[in-house]
Coordinates of C-alpha atoms and ligand atoms in Angstrom, one line a residue:
M1 CA -209.7 62.5 -80.5
S2 CA -209.0 64.3 -83.8
Y3 CA -211.4 66.9 -85.1
H4 CA -209.7 67.3 -88.7
K5 CA -213.0 66.8 -90.7
E6 CA -214.9 69.1 -88.5
L7 CA -212.1 71.8 -88.7
A8 CA -212.0 71.5 -92.5
A9 CA -215.7 72.1 -92.6
A10 CA -215.6 75.0 -90.3
K11 CA -212.8 76.6 -92.4
K12 CA -214.8 76.2 -95.5
A13 CA -218.0 77.5 -93.9
A14 CA -216.4 80.6 -92.3
S15 CA -214.4 81.6 -95.5
L16 CA -217.6 81.5 -97.5
A17 CA -219.5 83.5 -95.0
A18 CA -216.6 85.9 -94.9
R19 CA -217.0 86.5 -98.8
L20 CA -220.7 87.0 -98.3
C21 CA -220.0 89.7 -95.7
Q22 CA -217.5 91.3 -97.8
N23 CA -219.9 91.6 -100.7
V24 CA -222.7 93.1 -98.5
Q25 CA -220.1 95.6 -96.9
K26 CA -219.1 96.9 -100.3
A27 CA -222.6 97.9 -101.1
L28 CA -224.6 98.2 -97.8
L29 CA -228.2 99.5 -98.4
Q30 CA -230.0 101.4 -95.7
S31 CA -232.8 98.5 -95.9
D32 CA -230.1 95.9 -95.2
V33 CA -229.9 97.0 -91.5
Q34 CA -232.6 96.2 -89.0
S35 CA -232.8 96.8 -85.1
K36 CA -233.5 93.7 -82.9
T37 CA -235.8 93.8 -79.8
D38 CA -232.7 94.3 -77.6
K39 CA -232.0 97.4 -79.8
T40 CA -228.8 96.1 -81.2
P41 CA -228.3 95.9 -85.0
V42 CA -228.6 93.1 -87.3
T43 CA -228.0 93.0 -91.1
V44 CA -228.8 90.8 -94.1
A45 CA -225.1 89.7 -93.7
D46 CA -225.7 88.3 -90.2
Y47 CA -228.6 86.3 -91.3
G48 CA -227.0 85.3 -94.6
S49 CA -223.8 84.2 -92.8
Q50 CA -225.7 82.2 -90.4
A51 CA -227.8 80.5 -93.0
L52 CA -224.6 79.7 -95.1
V53 CA -222.6 78.3 -92.2
S54 CA -225.4 76.1 -91.2
F55 CA -225.9 74.8 -94.7
V56 CA -222.2 74.1 -95.2
L57 CA -221.8 72.3 -91.9
Q58 CA -224.8 70.1 -92.8
Q59 CA -223.4 69.4 -96.3
E60 CA -219.9 68.7 -95.2
L61 CA -220.6 66.6 -92.1
R62 CA -223.8 64.9 -93.2
A63 CA -224.9 64.2 -89.7
E64 CA -227.4 65.4 -87.2
F65 CA -225.6 68.5 -85.6
S66 CA -226.5 70.9 -82.9
L67 CA -225.9 74.6 -83.5
V68 CA -226.1 77.4 -80.9
A69 CA -226.1 80.6 -82.9
E70 CA -226.9 84.3 -82.3
E71 CA -229.7 85.0 -84.8
D72 CA -233.1 83.4 -85.5
S73 CA -235.8 83.9 -88.2
K74 CA -238.5 85.4 -86.0
D75 CA -238.3 89.0 -87.3
L76 CA -237.9 87.7 -90.9
R77 CA -241.2 85.9 -90.7
K78 CA -243.1 88.9 -89.9
D79 CA -245.5 90.8 -92.4
G80 CA -243.4 93.1 -94.7
A81 CA -240.2 91.1 -94.4
Q82 CA -240.5 89.1 -97.6
E83 CA -238.2 91.5 -99.5
I84 CA -235.3 91.3 -97.1
V85 CA -235.8 87.5 -97.0
E86 CA -235.4 87.3 -100.7
R87 CA -232.3 89.6 -100.7
I88 CA -230.8 87.2 -98.0
T89 CA -231.5 84.2 -100.1
K90 CA -230.0 85.7 -103.3
L91 CA -226.9 86.5 -101.2
V92 CA -226.7 83.0 -99.9
N93 CA -227.1 81.3 -103.2
Y94 CA -224.7 83.6 -104.8
S95 CA -221.9 83.0 -102.2
L96 CA -222.5 79.2 -102.2
T97 CA -222.2 78.9 -106.0
S98 CA -220.1 81.7 -107.5
D99 CA -216.8 79.9 -107.0
G100 CA -218.3 76.5 -107.8
S101 CA -218.2 75.3 -104.2
Y102 CA -221.8 74.0 -104.4
N103 CA -224.3 73.6 -107.2
V104 CA -227.6 74.4 -105.3
T105 CA -230.5 77.0 -105.3
L106 CA -231.9 77.4 -101.9
S107 CA -235.5 78.7 -101.5
T108 CA -236.5 81.3 -99.1
E109 CA -238.0 78.6 -96.7
D110 CA -234.8 76.7 -97.0
V111 CA -232.7 79.8 -95.9
L112 CA -235.1 80.5 -93.0
K113 CA -234.8 76.9 -91.8
A114 CA -231.1 77.0 -92.0
I115 CA -231.0 80.1 -89.8
D116 CA -233.4 78.4 -87.4
S117 CA -231.1 75.3 -87.0
G118 CA -229.0 77.5 -84.9
R119 CA -231.6 77.3 -82.0
S120 CA -229.9 74.6 -80.1
E121 CA -229.7 75.1 -76.3
G122 CA -226.3 73.5 -76.2
G123 CA -225.0 72.0 -73.0
S124 CA -222.2 70.0 -71.3
Q125 CA -223.0 66.7 -73.0
G126 CA -222.1 65.8 -76.6
Q127 CA -221.0 68.0 -79.4
H128 CA -222.4 71.5 -80.2
W129 CA -221.4 74.1 -82.8
V130 CA -221.3 77.7 -81.6
L131 CA -221.7 80.4 -84.0
D132 CA -221.5 84.2 -84.2
P133 CA -222.4 84.8 -87.9
I134 CA -221.0 88.4 -87.6
D135 CA -219.4 89.4 -84.3
G136 CA -219.0 93.1 -84.2
T137 CA -222.0 94.2 -86.2
K138 CA -221.4 97.7 -85.3
G139 CA -217.8 97.5 -86.6
F140 CA -219.1 95.9 -89.7
L141 CA -221.6 98.9 -90.3
R142 CA -218.7 101.4 -89.7
G143 CA -216.5 99.7 -92.2
D144 CA -214.2 98.5 -89.3
Q145 CA -213.3 95.1 -87.8
Y146 CA -215.7 92.2 -87.6
A147 CA -215.4 88.4 -87.4
I148 CA -217.2 85.2 -88.4
A149 CA -216.7 83.1 -85.3
L150 CA -217.3 79.4 -85.2
A151 CA -216.4 76.8 -82.6
L152 CA -217.1 73.3 -81.6
L153 CA -217.8 72.2 -78.0
D154 CA -217.3 68.5 -77.1
G155 CA -218.4 67.6 -73.6
G156 CA -218.6 71.3 -72.6
K157 CA -215.2 72.2 -73.7
V158 CA -214.1 74.1 -76.8
V159 CA -212.2 71.7 -79.1
L160 CA -211.8 73.8 -82.2
G161 CA -212.4 77.3 -83.3
V162 CA -212.2 79.3 -86.5
L163 CA -212.3 83.1 -86.8
A164 CA -212.5 84.8 -90.2
C165 CA -211.6 88.5 -90.0
P166 CA -212.1 90.0 -93.3
N167 CA -210.8 93.5 -92.5
L168 CA -207.8 92.4 -90.2
P169 CA -204.4 93.3 -91.8
L170 CA -202.3 90.2 -92.5
T171 CA -199.3 92.0 -91.0
S172 CA -199.1 92.8 -87.2
L173 CA -201.1 95.9 -86.0
K174 CA -197.8 96.9 -84.3
D175 CA -196.4 97.8 -87.8
A176 CA -199.1 99.8 -89.6
G177 CA -202.1 100.0 -87.3
Q178 CA -205.6 99.1 -88.4
H179 CA -206.2 101.7 -91.1
S180 CA -203.2 102.0 -93.3
P181 CA -204.2 102.1 -97.1
N182 CA -201.2 99.7 -97.8
N183 CA -202.6 97.1 -95.6
E184 CA -203.5 93.8 -97.2
V185 CA -206.4 92.5 -95.2
G186 CA -208.3 89.3 -94.7
C187 CA -207.3 86.7 -92.0
L188 CA -208.5 83.3 -91.2
F189 CA -207.4 82.0 -87.7
F190 CA -207.9 78.5 -86.7
A191 CA -207.1 76.2 -83.8
E192 CA -207.7 72.5 -82.8
V193 CA -207.3 71.5 -79.2
G194 CA -203.6 70.4 -78.6
G195 CA -202.5 71.6 -82.0
G196 CA -201.6 75.2 -81.6
T197 CA -203.1 78.2 -83.7
Y198 CA -202.6 79.0 -87.5
M199 CA -203.4 81.9 -89.5
Q200 CA -203.9 82.0 -93.3
P201 CA -205.0 84.7 -95.6
L202 CA -208.6 84.5 -96.4
D203 CA -207.8 84.1 -100.1
G204 CA -206.7 80.5 -99.3
S205 CA -202.8 80.7 -99.5
S206 CA -200.8 78.7 -97.0
A207 CA -201.1 78.8 -93.2
V208 CA -198.5 79.8 -90.7
K209 CA -198.3 78.9 -87.0
V210 CA -198.8 82.0 -84.7
Q211 CA -197.6 82.6 -81.2
V212 CA -198.9 85.0 -78.5
S213 CA -196.5 87.9 -77.5
A214 CA -193.5 87.0 -75.4
V215 CA -193.4 90.4 -73.7
E216 CA -193.4 89.9 -70.0
N217 CA -192.9 93.5 -68.9
P218 CA -196.3 95.3 -68.7
E219 CA -194.4 98.6 -69.6
E220 CA -193.6 97.1 -73.0
A221 CA -197.0 95.5 -73.4
S222 CA -200.2 97.1 -75.3
F223 CA -203.7 96.0 -74.6
F224 CA -206.8 95.4 -76.8
E225 CA -210.3 96.5 -75.7
S226 CA -213.8 96.9 -77.3
Y227 CA -214.2 99.9 -79.6
E228 CA -217.6 100.5 -78.1
A229 CA -217.4 102.1 -74.6
A230 CA -221.1 100.7 -74.2
H231 CA -219.6 97.1 -74.4
S232 CA -216.6 97.5 -72.0
M233 CA -215.8 100.0 -69.4
H234 CA -212.9 102.1 -70.9
D235 CA -212.5 104.0 -67.6
L236 CA -211.8 100.7 -65.6
T237 CA -209.4 99.3 -68.3
S238 CA -207.5 102.5 -68.3
L239 CA -207.3 102.2 -64.6
I240 CA -206.0 98.6 -64.7
A241 CA -203.5 99.4 -67.5
Q242 CA -202.2 102.2 -65.4
K243 CA -201.8 100.1 -62.3
L244 CA -200.0 97.4 -64.4
G245 CA -197.7 100.1 -65.7
V246 CA -198.7 99.7 -69.5
K247 CA -197.5 102.9 -71.3
A248 CA -199.1 102.3 -74.7
P249 CA -202.6 103.6 -75.5
P250 CA -205.3 101.1 -75.8
V251 CA -205.9 99.5 -79.1
R252 CA -209.7 99.5 -79.7
I253 CA -211.1 97.0 -82.0
D254 CA -214.4 95.5 -82.6
S255 CA -215.3 91.9 -82.4
Q256 CA -213.2 88.7 -81.7
A257 CA -210.6 90.1 -84.3
K258 CA -209.1 91.2 -80.8
Y259 CA -208.4 87.5 -79.9
G260 CA -207.0 87.0 -83.5
A261 CA -204.7 89.9 -83.2
L262 CA -203.7 88.7 -79.6
S263 CA -203.0 85.2 -80.8
R264 CA -200.4 86.4 -83.2
G265 CA -198.7 88.7 -80.7
D266 CA -199.8 92.1 -82.0
G267 CA -200.5 93.1 -78.4
A268 CA -200.2 91.2 -75.1
I269 CA -203.3 91.8 -73.1
Y270 CA -207.0 91.5 -73.5
L271 CA -209.3 93.6 -71.4
R272 CA -213.2 93.7 -71.8
F273 CA -215.4 94.4 -68.9
P274 CA -219.1 94.8 -69.8
H275 CA -221.3 97.2 -67.6
K276 CA -223.1 95.8 -64.7
G277 CA -226.1 93.4 -65.6
Y278 CA -224.9 92.6 -69.1
R279 CA -225.1 88.7 -69.6
E280 CA -222.2 87.4 -71.8
K281 CA -223.2 85.0 -74.7
I282 CA -221.1 82.0 -75.6
W283 CA -220.7 82.9 -79.3
D284 CA -218.9 86.0 -78.5
H285 CA -216.0 84.2 -77.0
A286 CA -215.8 80.5 -77.8
A287 CA -213.8 80.6 -81.0
G288 CA -211.6 83.4 -79.9
C289 CA -210.8 81.7 -76.5
I290 CA -209.4 78.6 -78.3
V291 CA -207.6 80.6 -80.9
V292 CA -205.7 82.4 -78.1
T293 CA -205.2 79.4 -75.8
G294 CA -204.7 77.0 -78.6
M295 CA -203.0 74.4 -75.9
D296 CA -199.5 74.8 -76.6
Q297 CA -199.7 78.5 -76.2
F298 CA -201.7 78.2 -73.0
H299 CA -198.6 78.1 -70.6
S300 CA -197.1 81.2 -72.0
I301 CA -200.4 83.1 -71.2
I302 CA -200.5 81.8 -67.7
G303 CA -197.0 82.7 -67.3
F304 CA -197.7 86.2 -68.3
L305 CA -200.8 86.6 -66.1
S306 CA -199.0 85.1 -63.0
K307 CA -196.4 88.0 -63.4
C308 CA -199.0 90.8 -63.7
Ligands
LIG1 N1 -224.1 96.4 -73.6 C1 -223.2 95.4 -74.0 N2 -222.2 95.1 -73.1 C2 -221.3 94.1 -73.6 N3 -221.3 93.5 -74.8 C3 -222.3 93.9 -75.5 C4 -223.2 94.8 -75.2 N4 -224.2 94.9 -76.2 C5 -223.7 94.0 -77.2 N5 -222.7 93.4 -76.8 C6 -221.9 92.3 -77.4 O1 -220.7 92.8 -77.9 C7 -220.3 92.2 -79.0 C8 -219.2 92.8 -79.9 O2 -218.0 92.7 -78.9 P1 -216.9 93.8 -78.9 O3 -217.4 94.8 -77.9 O4 -215.7 93.0 -78.3 O5 -216.7 94.4 -80.2 C9 -221.6 92.0 -79.7 O6 -221.6 91.0 -80.7 P2 -222.4 91.1 -82.1 O7 -221.8 92.3 -82.9 O8 -222.2 89.8 -82.6 O9 -223.9 91.3 -81.6 C10 -222.7 91.8 -78.7 O10 -223.0 90.4 -78.4
LIG2 MG1 -225.6 91.0 -82.5
LIG3 MG1 -221.0 88.8 -81.1
LIG4 MG1 -223.3 88.7 -84.1

């Protein structure tokens, strides 16, 4: 089965959402950042990105669809949230219309409903979209890496994935690292089951096929891990790397940008071990997983792991 139409819609949605996030990151206001009940941060860009992706999928696919996504409108419907909802609505309308993609004006209620269309429970039957509207919100707030991560599940398997990484350099992190001022940034990774993985600049120029690292000797390999020690046990990863014989220091990056960088061979190993008791969410891995395993790359990864 081919998912070309779904992939085109997902790329359009993630690219527009990336532009919304870039606009917010340029001029982030203190009032744009809220704290959720689990004490993790959420911003107008997380909500805006979710509303926008949900709207674009609905417009492009014109069919009933199920979306499992990170955010919901509960806090936005509380007293005192009207101003922030209006700011989100303005951001969404601007991002949808400024380059002529759509000719619409969504109301605040349209935006809240679009956010809440991400409340599906998912499941192993039928098709479900999986969205992290901003993965790496802490990285986004720091001006570092973050990703818009969108995947499609069919019968419980990930069949396509798109990762927009607005701050990831177009060239390998091996060459200039994450923060060189000469870096041109903004990558869109995408993969469809059986079709390999591609990367293109977020400005829309042409895509190139990417491959995971061919390094087989752990002494020559480098590894990616979460920037936040609260999200992954840095002590444990350091121990594992030591046992494997890895010599390079860890490359710490927020979000599924790690999977993007891994898919094009910037490093060879991904290590992320949450602390005891943390329950993983599917939107934190679905898109990144297919971008790295994009079928024809799968065997080289298995090959590498079996040698470790
Ligand atoms: N205590 C914790 N342990 C592990 N992961 C956590 C965590 N608290 C938050 N996260 C998740 O880690 C994600 C970021 O991943 P990474 O550590 O690879 O950058 C966050 O995604 P969001 O930013 O979308 O909320 C969040 O879902
Ligand atoms: Mg979050
Ligand atoms: Mg996330
Ligand atoms: Mg998120």
